[in-house]
Tab-separated table of C-alpha atoms in Angstrom:
chain	number	residue	atom	x	y	z
D	1	MET	CA	-36.639	-11.306	15.779
D	2	PRO	CA	-34.143	-8.399	15.843
D	3	ALA	CA	-35.628	-5.026	16.688
D	4	GLN	CA	-34.191	-3.478	13.552
D	5	GLN	CA	-33.512	-5.164	10.258
D	6	PRO	CA	-32.238	-3.506	7.094
D	7	PRO	CA	-34.819	-2.371	4.529
D	8	VAL	CA	-35.163	-4.527	1.440
D	9	SER	CA	-36.429	-4.071	-2.100
D	10	VAL	CA	-38.246	-6.995	-3.687
D	11	ILE	CA	-38.165	-6.922	-7.490
D	12	MET	CA	-40.561	-8.926	-9.656
D	13	PRO	CA	-40.520	-9.305	-13.466
D	14	VAL	CA	-44.016	-10.317	-14.554
D	15	LEU	CA	-45.709	-11.217	-17.818
D	16	ASN	CA	-49.087	-12.984	-17.985
D	17	GLU	CA	-49.014	-13.950	-14.314
D	18	GLU	CA	-52.691	-13.505	-13.398
D	19	ARG	CA	-52.845	-17.057	-12.055
D	20	HIS	CA	-50.219	-16.596	-9.326
D	21	LEU	CA	-49.295	-12.894	-8.960
D	22	ARG	CA	-51.580	-12.012	-6.048
D	23	ASP	CA	-50.583	-15.108	-4.093
D	24	SER	CA	-46.906	-14.464	-4.775
D	25	VAL	CA	-47.107	-10.862	-3.529
D	26	HIS	CA	-49.044	-11.948	-0.433
D	27	HIS	CA	-46.216	-14.374	0.388
D	28	ILE	CA	-43.882	-11.351	0.292
D	29	LEU	CA	-46.083	-9.030	2.343
D	30	GLY	CA	-46.589	-11.777	4.925
D	31	GLN	CA	-42.868	-12.274	5.564
D	32	GLU	CA	-41.687	-12.660	9.164
D	33	TYR	CA	-39.389	-9.682	8.777
D	34	GLY	CA	-39.040	-6.576	10.931
D	35	GLY	CA	-37.513	-4.247	8.349
D	36	GLU	CA	-39.167	-2.012	5.785
D	37	MET	CA	-40.014	-3.604	2.444
D	38	GLU	CA	-40.964	-2.345	-0.978
D	39	VAL	CA	-42.202	-4.534	-3.826
D	40	VAL	CA	-41.404	-3.284	-7.323
D	41	ILE	CA	-43.314	-5.095	-10.065
D	42	ALA	CA	-41.969	-4.622	-13.603
D	43	LEU	CA	-44.942	-5.065	-15.928
D	44	GLY	CA	-44.430	-6.593	-19.349
D	45	PRO	CA	-47.063	-6.395	-22.119
D	46	SER	CA	-49.408	-9.000	-20.623
D	47	THR	CA	-52.535	-10.142	-22.420
D	48	ASP	CA	-54.349	-11.314	-19.281
D	49	ARG	CA	-55.379	-9.555	-16.032
D	50	THR	CA	-51.827	-9.173	-14.693
D	51	ASP	CA	-51.788	-5.350	-14.934
D	52	GLU	CA	-55.206	-5.085	-13.299
D	53	ILE	CA	-54.146	-7.306	-10.401
D	54	ALA	CA	-50.917	-5.320	-9.975
D	55	ALA	CA	-52.906	-2.059	-9.851
D	56	GLU	CA	-55.146	-3.551	-7.172
D	57	LEU	CA	-52.103	-4.521	-5.105
D	58	VAL	CA	-50.719	-0.981	-5.386
D	59	ARG	CA	-54.007	0.476	-4.110
D	60	GLU	CA	-54.329	-2.074	-1.316
D	61	THR	CA	-50.853	-1.319	0.086
D	62	ALA	CA	-50.841	2.465	-0.441
D	63	SER	CA	-51.391	3.151	3.268
D	64	ASN	CA	-49.057	0.409	4.500
D	65	GLN	CA	-46.073	2.103	6.119
D	66	ARG	CA	-44.014	-1.110	6.290
D	67	ALA	CA	-44.520	-2.704	2.876
D	68	ARG	CA	-45.826	-1.065	-0.276
D	69	VAL	CA	-46.214	-2.246	-3.847
D	70	HIS	CA	-45.488	-0.101	-6.878
D	71	THR	CA	-44.985	-0.805	-10.557
D	72	VAL	CA	-42.710	0.157	-13.435
D	73	PRO	CA	-43.207	-0.521	-17.159
D	74	ASN	CA	-41.224	-3.097	-19.095
D	75	PRO	CA	-42.386	-2.626	-22.703
D	76	THR	CA	-39.909	-5.183	-24.080
D	77	GLY	CA	-41.372	-8.010	-22.022
D	78	ARG	CA	-37.870	-9.401	-21.526
D	79	THR	CA	-36.966	-10.660	-18.065
D	80	PRO	CA	-33.507	-9.030	-17.746
D	81	ALA	CA	-34.876	-5.661	-18.889
D	82	ALA	CA	-37.666	-5.994	-16.322
D	83	LEU	CA	-35.179	-6.772	-13.575
D	84	ASN	CA	-32.983	-3.793	-14.452
D	85	ALA	CA	-36.002	-1.470	-14.560
D	86	ALA	CA	-37.117	-2.689	-11.137
D	87	ILE	CA	-33.610	-2.273	-9.718
D	88	GLN	CA	-33.496	1.311	-10.982
D	89	ALA	CA	-36.874	2.062	-9.442
D	90	SER	CA	-36.018	0.492	-6.076
D	91	ARG	CA	-34.079	2.179	-3.289
D	92	HIS	CA	-32.993	-0.208	-0.535
D	93	PRO	CA	-29.509	-1.729	0.021
D	94	ILE	CA	-30.688	-5.345	-0.218
D	95	VAL	CA	-32.448	-6.524	-3.384
D	96	VAL	CA	-34.596	-9.676	-3.363
D	97	ARG	CA	-35.534	-11.226	-6.700
D	98	VAL	CA	-38.899	-13.019	-6.862
D	99	ASP	CA	-40.798	-14.266	-9.916
D	100	GLY	CA	-44.535	-13.805	-10.386
D	101	HIS	CA	-45.125	-17.529	-9.847
D	102	GLY	CA	-42.736	-17.932	-6.891
D	103	MET	CA	-43.957	-18.265	-3.295
D	104	LEU	CA	-41.462	-17.327	-0.587
D	105	SER	CA	-41.359	-19.348	2.617
D	106	PRO	CA	-42.400	-17.204	5.642
D	107	ASN	CA	-38.883	-16.483	6.935
D	108	TYR	CA	-37.137	-16.361	3.544
D	109	ILE	CA	-36.025	-12.719	3.635
D	110	ALA	CA	-35.001	-12.769	7.311
D	111	THR	CA	-32.944	-15.921	6.755
D	112	ALA	CA	-31.319	-14.532	3.600
D	113	VAL	CA	-30.310	-11.291	5.346
D	114	ARG	CA	-28.842	-13.267	8.247
D	115	LEU	CA	-26.874	-15.533	5.899
D	116	MET	CA	-25.603	-12.537	3.959
D	117	GLU	CA	-24.275	-10.998	7.167
D	118	GLU	CA	-22.750	-14.289	8.365
D	119	THR	CA	-21.032	-15.221	5.095
D	120	GLY	CA	-20.235	-11.846	3.532
D	121	ALA	CA	-21.784	-13.110	0.293
D	122	GLN	CA	-22.875	-10.778	-2.486
D	123	ASN	CA	-25.783	-13.070	-3.363
D	124	VAL	CA	-27.512	-15.793	-1.353
D	125	GLY	CA	-30.187	-18.186	-2.516
D	126	GLY	CA	-31.643	-21.600	-1.940
D	127	ILE	CA	-33.950	-24.255	-3.288
D	128	MET	CA	-36.372	-23.959	-6.173
D	129	HIS	CA	-39.050	-26.136	-4.583
D	130	ALA	CA	-41.342	-27.131	-7.437
D	131	GLU	CA	-44.923	-27.958	-6.456
D	132	GLY	CA	-47.778	-28.783	-8.810
D	133	GLU	CA	-51.501	-28.178	-8.660
D	134	ASN	CA	-52.591	-31.092	-10.882
D	135	PRO	CA	-51.159	-34.497	-11.946
D	136	TRP	CA	-49.108	-33.098	-14.843
D	137	GLU	CA	-47.570	-30.325	-12.743
D	138	ASP	CA	-46.909	-32.828	-9.944
D	139	ALA	CA	-45.023	-34.969	-12.461
D	140	VAL	CA	-42.950	-32.017	-13.676
D	141	ALA	CA	-42.219	-30.998	-10.086
D	142	ALA	CA	-41.003	-34.523	-9.310
D	143	ALA	CA	-38.780	-34.494	-12.399
D	144	MET	CA	-37.383	-31.059	-11.565
D	145	THR	CA	-36.423	-32.086	-8.028
D	146	SER	CA	-34.816	-35.426	-8.905
D	147	ARG	CA	-31.218	-36.170	-9.815
D	148	ILE	CA	-32.273	-38.084	-12.917
D	149	GLY	CA	-34.080	-34.941	-14.022
D	150	VAL	CA	-31.571	-32.193	-13.261
D	151	GLY	CA	-28.366	-33.892	-12.122
D	152	ASN	CA	-26.621	-32.578	-9.027
D	153	ALA	CA	-27.905	-28.993	-9.172
D	154	ALA	CA	-28.220	-28.134	-5.471
D	155	PHE	CA	-30.849	-25.454	-5.993
D	156	HIS	CA	-33.118	-28.124	-7.488
D	157	THR	CA	-32.323	-31.173	-5.371
D	158	GLY	CA	-30.943	-29.686	-2.147
D	159	GLY	CA	-27.558	-30.119	-0.509
D	160	LYS	CA	-25.194	-28.628	2.013
D	161	ALA	CA	-24.784	-24.897	2.485
D	162	GLY	CA	-21.715	-23.410	0.840
D	163	PRO	CA	-20.289	-21.450	-2.113
D	164	ALA	CA	-22.085	-22.069	-5.408
D	165	ASP	CA	-21.837	-21.195	-9.079
D	166	THR	CA	-25.396	-19.919	-9.067
D	167	VAL	CA	-28.567	-19.992	-6.974
D	168	TYR	CA	-32.279	-19.784	-7.671
D	169	LEU	CA	-33.474	-16.152	-7.895
D	170	GLY	CA	-31.179	-14.603	-5.252
D	171	VAL	CA	-30.942	-11.956	-2.529
D	172	PHE	CA	-28.262	-9.416	-3.520
D	173	ARG	CA	-26.284	-6.597	-2.057
D	174	ARG	CA	-27.202	-3.605	-4.196
D	175	GLU	CA	-23.579	-2.541	-4.582
D	176	ALA	CA	-22.751	-5.957	-6.093
D	177	LEU	CA	-25.543	-5.592	-8.665
D	178	GLU	CA	-24.441	-2.101	-9.588
D	179	ALA	CA	-20.744	-3.034	-9.763
D	180	ALA	CA	-21.624	-5.890	-12.135
D	181	GLY	CA	-23.667	-3.571	-14.360
D	182	GLY	CA	-26.930	-5.351	-13.612
D	183	TYR	CA	-28.414	-8.063	-15.772
D	184	ASN	CA	-27.257	-8.354	-19.365
D	185	VAL	CA	-30.403	-7.530	-21.344
D	186	GLU	CA	-29.275	-9.700	-24.267
D	187	PHE	CA	-29.707	-12.864	-22.179
D	188	ILE	CA	-33.373	-13.748	-22.640
D	189	ARG	CA	-32.700	-16.876	-20.578
D	190	ALA	CA	-29.823	-17.878	-18.282
D	191	GLN	CA	-29.474	-14.280	-17.112
D	192	ASP	CA	-29.139	-15.411	-13.469
D	193	TRP	CA	-26.280	-17.815	-14.225
D	194	GLU	CA	-24.522	-15.219	-16.371
D	195	LEU	CA	-24.822	-12.455	-13.744
D	196	ASN	CA	-23.589	-14.749	-10.976
D	197	PHE	CA	-20.635	-15.740	-13.155
D	198	ARG	CA	-19.627	-12.084	-13.457
D	199	ILE	CA	-20.047	-11.508	-9.717
D	200	ARG	CA	-17.817	-14.513	-9.002
D	201	GLU	CA	-15.331	-13.422	-11.665
D	202	ALA	CA	-15.008	-10.110	-9.812
D	203	GLY	CA	-14.200	-11.942	-6.570
D	204	GLY	CA	-17.702	-12.025	-5.090
D	205	LEU	CA	-19.203	-14.944	-3.190
D	206	ILE	CA	-22.435	-16.676	-4.220
D	207	TRP	CA	-23.854	-18.667	-1.294
D	208	PHE	CA	-26.329	-21.547	-1.421
D	209	SER	CA	-28.326	-22.586	1.642
D	210	PRO	CA	-31.081	-25.210	1.913
D	211	GLU	CA	-32.626	-23.003	4.597
D	212	LEU	CA	-33.962	-20.819	1.787
D	213	LYS	CA	-36.901	-22.239	-0.102
D	214	VAL	CA	-39.173	-20.813	-2.795
D	215	GLN	CA	-42.233	-22.671	-4.031
D	216	TYR	CA	-42.226	-22.806	-7.828
D	217	ARG	CA	-45.205	-23.569	-10.055
D	218	PRO	CA	-44.214	-25.734	-13.067
D	219	ARG	CA	-45.313	-25.108	-16.644
D	220	PRO	CA	-48.897	-26.299	-17.185
D	221	SER	CA	-48.443	-28.352	-20.390
D	222	VAL	CA	-45.973	-30.503	-22.326
D	223	ARG	CA	-45.698	-27.795	-24.968
D	224	ALA	CA	-44.908	-25.077	-22.428
D	225	LEU	CA	-42.347	-27.280	-20.676
D	226	ALA	CA	-40.720	-28.147	-24.013
D	227	LYS	CA	-40.345	-24.486	-24.948
D	228	GLN	CA	-38.974	-23.643	-21.503
D	229	TYR	CA	-36.263	-26.295	-21.656
D	230	LYS	CA	-35.402	-25.700	-25.301
D	231	ASP	CA	-34.789	-22.054	-24.382
D	232	TYR	CA	-32.752	-23.104	-21.346
D	233	GLY	CA	-30.463	-25.235	-23.518
D	234	ARG	CA	-30.219	-22.606	-26.246
D	235	TRP	CA	-29.175	-19.860	-23.847
D	236	ARG	CA	-26.895	-22.052	-21.739
D	237	HIS	CA	-24.831	-22.611	-24.895
D	238	VAL	CA	-24.731	-18.829	-25.387
D	239	VAL	CA	-23.341	-18.482	-21.851
D	240	ALA	CA	-20.723	-21.151	-22.614
D	241	ARG	CA	-19.597	-19.233	-25.697
D	242	TYR	CA	-19.750	-15.885	-23.906
D	243	HIS	CA	-17.798	-17.085	-20.858
D	244	SER	CA	-15.292	-19.717	-21.958
D	245	GLY	CA	-14.655	-22.362	-19.331
D	246	SER	CA	-18.118	-22.058	-17.777
D	247	ILE	CA	-19.401	-25.402	-19.069
D	248	ASN	CA	-19.232	-28.738	-17.248
D	249	LEU	CA	-20.225	-32.374	-17.847
D	250	ARG	CA	-23.707	-31.913	-16.353
D	251	TYR	CA	-24.575	-29.448	-19.106
D	252	LEU	CA	-23.187	-31.734	-21.811
D	253	ALA	CA	-25.273	-34.764	-20.785
D	254	PRO	CA	-28.570	-33.718	-22.491
D	255	PRO	CA	-27.011	-32.883	-25.904
D	256	ALA	CA	-25.021	-36.109	-25.732
D	257	ALA	CA	-28.239	-38.020	-25.040
D	258	VAL	CA	-29.978	-36.364	-28.007
D	259	CYS	CA	-27.111	-37.291	-30.325
D	260	ALA	CA	-26.957	-40.873	-29.053
D	261	ILE	CA	-30.717	-41.428	-29.343
D	262	ALA	CA	-30.864	-39.890	-32.818
D	263	ALA	CA	-27.932	-42.004	-33.967
D	264	GLY	CA	-29.526	-45.130	-32.498
D	265	LEU	CA	-32.789	-44.491	-34.330
D	266	VAL	CA	-31.091	-43.783	-37.666
D	267	VAL	CA	-28.665	-46.694	-37.498
D	268	GLY	CA	-31.399	-48.980	-36.192
D	269	ALA	CA	-33.654	-48.164	-39.132
D	270	ALA	CA	-30.939	-48.202	-41.814
D	271	VAL	CA	-28.311	-50.708	-40.675
D	272	THR	CA	-29.083	-52.969	-37.726
D	273	PRO	CA	-31.949	-53.168	-35.242
D	274	TRP	CA	-29.385	-53.657	-32.479
D	275	ALA	CA	-28.874	-49.889	-32.505
D	276	PHE	CA	-32.384	-49.477	-31.110
D	277	VAL	CA	-30.838	-50.575	-27.818
D	278	VAL	CA	-29.707	-46.961	-27.263
D	279	PRO	CA	-33.134	-45.238	-27.333
D	280	ALA	CA	-34.687	-48.266	-25.612
D	281	GLY	CA	-32.067	-48.037	-22.883
D	282	TYR	CA	-32.796	-44.356	-22.379
D	283	LEU	CA	-36.523	-45.044	-22.133
D	284	ALA	CA	-35.883	-47.813	-19.612
D	285	ALA	CA	-33.608	-45.536	-17.572
D	286	ILE	CA	-36.099	-42.680	-17.258
D	287	THR	CA	-38.912	-45.133	-16.521
D	288	ALA	CA	-36.895	-46.722	-13.722
D	289	GLY	CA	-35.778	-43.319	-12.466
D	290	SER	CA	-39.348	-42.095	-12.317
D	291	LEU	CA	-40.253	-44.686	-9.678
D	292	PRO	CA	-38.363	-43.134	-6.742
D	293	ALA	CA	-39.038	-39.634	-8.066
D	294	GLY	CA	-42.791	-40.252	-7.957
D	295	LYS	CA	-42.957	-41.668	-4.447
D	296	GLY	CA	-46.112	-40.481	-2.704
D	297	LEU	CA	-47.768	-39.098	-5.843
D	298	SER	CA	-50.977	-40.231	-7.496
D	299	VAL	CA	-50.882	-42.905	-10.193
D	300	ARG	CA	-51.835	-40.292	-12.812
D	301	ALA	CA	-48.875	-38.135	-11.829
D	302	ARG	CA	-46.403	-41.033	-11.672
D	303	LEU	CA	-47.356	-42.173	-15.180
D	304	ARG	CA	-46.505	-38.699	-16.494
D	305	ILE	CA	-43.031	-38.440	-14.948
D	306	PRO	CA	-41.195	-40.241	-17.821
D	307	VAL	CA	-42.863	-37.840	-20.276
D	308	ALA	CA	-41.707	-34.867	-18.195
D	309	LEU	CA	-38.164	-36.258	-17.933
D	310	ALA	CA	-37.882	-36.935	-21.662
D	311	THR	CA	-39.275	-33.489	-22.494
D	312	MET	CA	-36.786	-31.776	-20.194
D	313	HIS	CA	-33.731	-33.773	-21.306
D	314	LEU	CA	-34.347	-33.854	-25.043
D	315	CYS	CA	-35.595	-30.297	-25.449
D	316	TRP	CA	-32.706	-28.916	-23.376
D	317	GLY	CA	-30.250	-30.951	-25.455
D	318	TYR	CA	-31.882	-29.932	-28.736
D	319	GLY	CA	-31.807	-26.269	-27.716
D	320	PHE	CA	-28.128	-26.536	-26.795
D	321	LEU	CA	-27.189	-28.238	-30.071
D	322	THR	CA	-29.131	-25.836	-32.291
D	323	SER	CA	-28.157	-22.617	-30.494
D	324	PRO	CA	-26.806	-20.430	-33.337
D	325	ARG	CA	-23.336	-18.943	-33.137
D	326	SER	CA	-24.811	-15.699	-34.466
D	327	LEU	CA	-26.846	-15.354	-31.262
D	328	ALA	CA	-23.724	-15.696	-29.134
D	329	ALA	CA	-21.884	-13.249	-31.407
D	330	LYS	CA	-24.647	-10.700	-30.905
D	331	VAL	CA	-24.498	-11.123	-27.137
D	332	ILE	CA	-20.700	-10.921	-27.071
D	333	ALA	CA	-20.850	-7.675	-29.040
D	334	SER	CA	-23.370	-6.158	-26.620
D	335	ARG	CA	-22.541	-3.820	-23.794
D	336	ARG	CA	-24.052	-4.208	-20.322
D	337	PRO	CA	-25.770	-0.978	-19.230
D	338	SER	CA	-25.271	0.152	-15.662
D	339	VAL	CA	-28.297	0.150	-13.397
D	340	SER	CA	-26.743	2.379	-10.749
D	341	ARG	CA	-29.310	4.789	-9.358
D	342	ASP	CA	-26.730	7.591	-9.484
D	343	ALA	CA	-26.107	6.910	-13.174
D	344	ALA	CA	-29.800	6.647	-13.901
D	345	GLU	CA	-30.458	10.050	-12.342
D	346	LEU	CA	-27.817	11.892	-14.404
């Protein structure tokens, strides 16, 4: 390990994260990294013990000269506002984004800093490695790391290192964040993709590497997963309207599937039962696709994979199709506030 490594700021937006927050922070504090670290937790209006746990972490690290935890308020509860508040409150030249339910691999920060130096990238990131803690979460994790679940998204399924449109979470150069104006607070979801688009539009490099891995805890219920993916689809359509030319066929597959299945059901009921072939074919496809995705899992988990796949696909597609133009118009009319420390101190 190099004798000296640059100091880093780890920023965490949290809301109702009592289940995983302490473990997530311990994965940060236990990094195999020789440089100074600070962890800035932006606290939303949680209704569980998140604030209490955060306060405990602040007290426990108060005397730690290498890595301390401190907090900032995020009264809106919105993720991009939390990220901007944490960026403003942080001070180091490298900014590492971590979520309250993300677990960094032991050498994550050291590897990211090395890759940043080797590639000259403004943002580097890797794989969102979903892992469950019960059969349902195992099923969701399998769906989220399979091509039938998420297509060819490298940060879900892995792939070769190289330039990318976006990466999971990200390790940024501070000057790139400040030049981009930080996260757009109007993007409740898809704020990572939108920020990376602006960084790339300005000539910056986003770098993906499978060397970087973050354990991710899936949503604990069908309802929570459905809401998550409906919001993903809804806000991905906002990004497409906000940045013309940013859409591709992978993003159009779920809404196309929703339309085809709906048409098959309607025509099958009203005109000819042959149209039921479309929804039946989709069901057969996700059932067949769940077999390799569930390799090594329990029977209970494998039986739940088709449900997870259908929830992800159909809710994403429904969210995309029903995303209102008025929402995109509001976002387009918004201005991105700067999160430069110099500006914040004026």
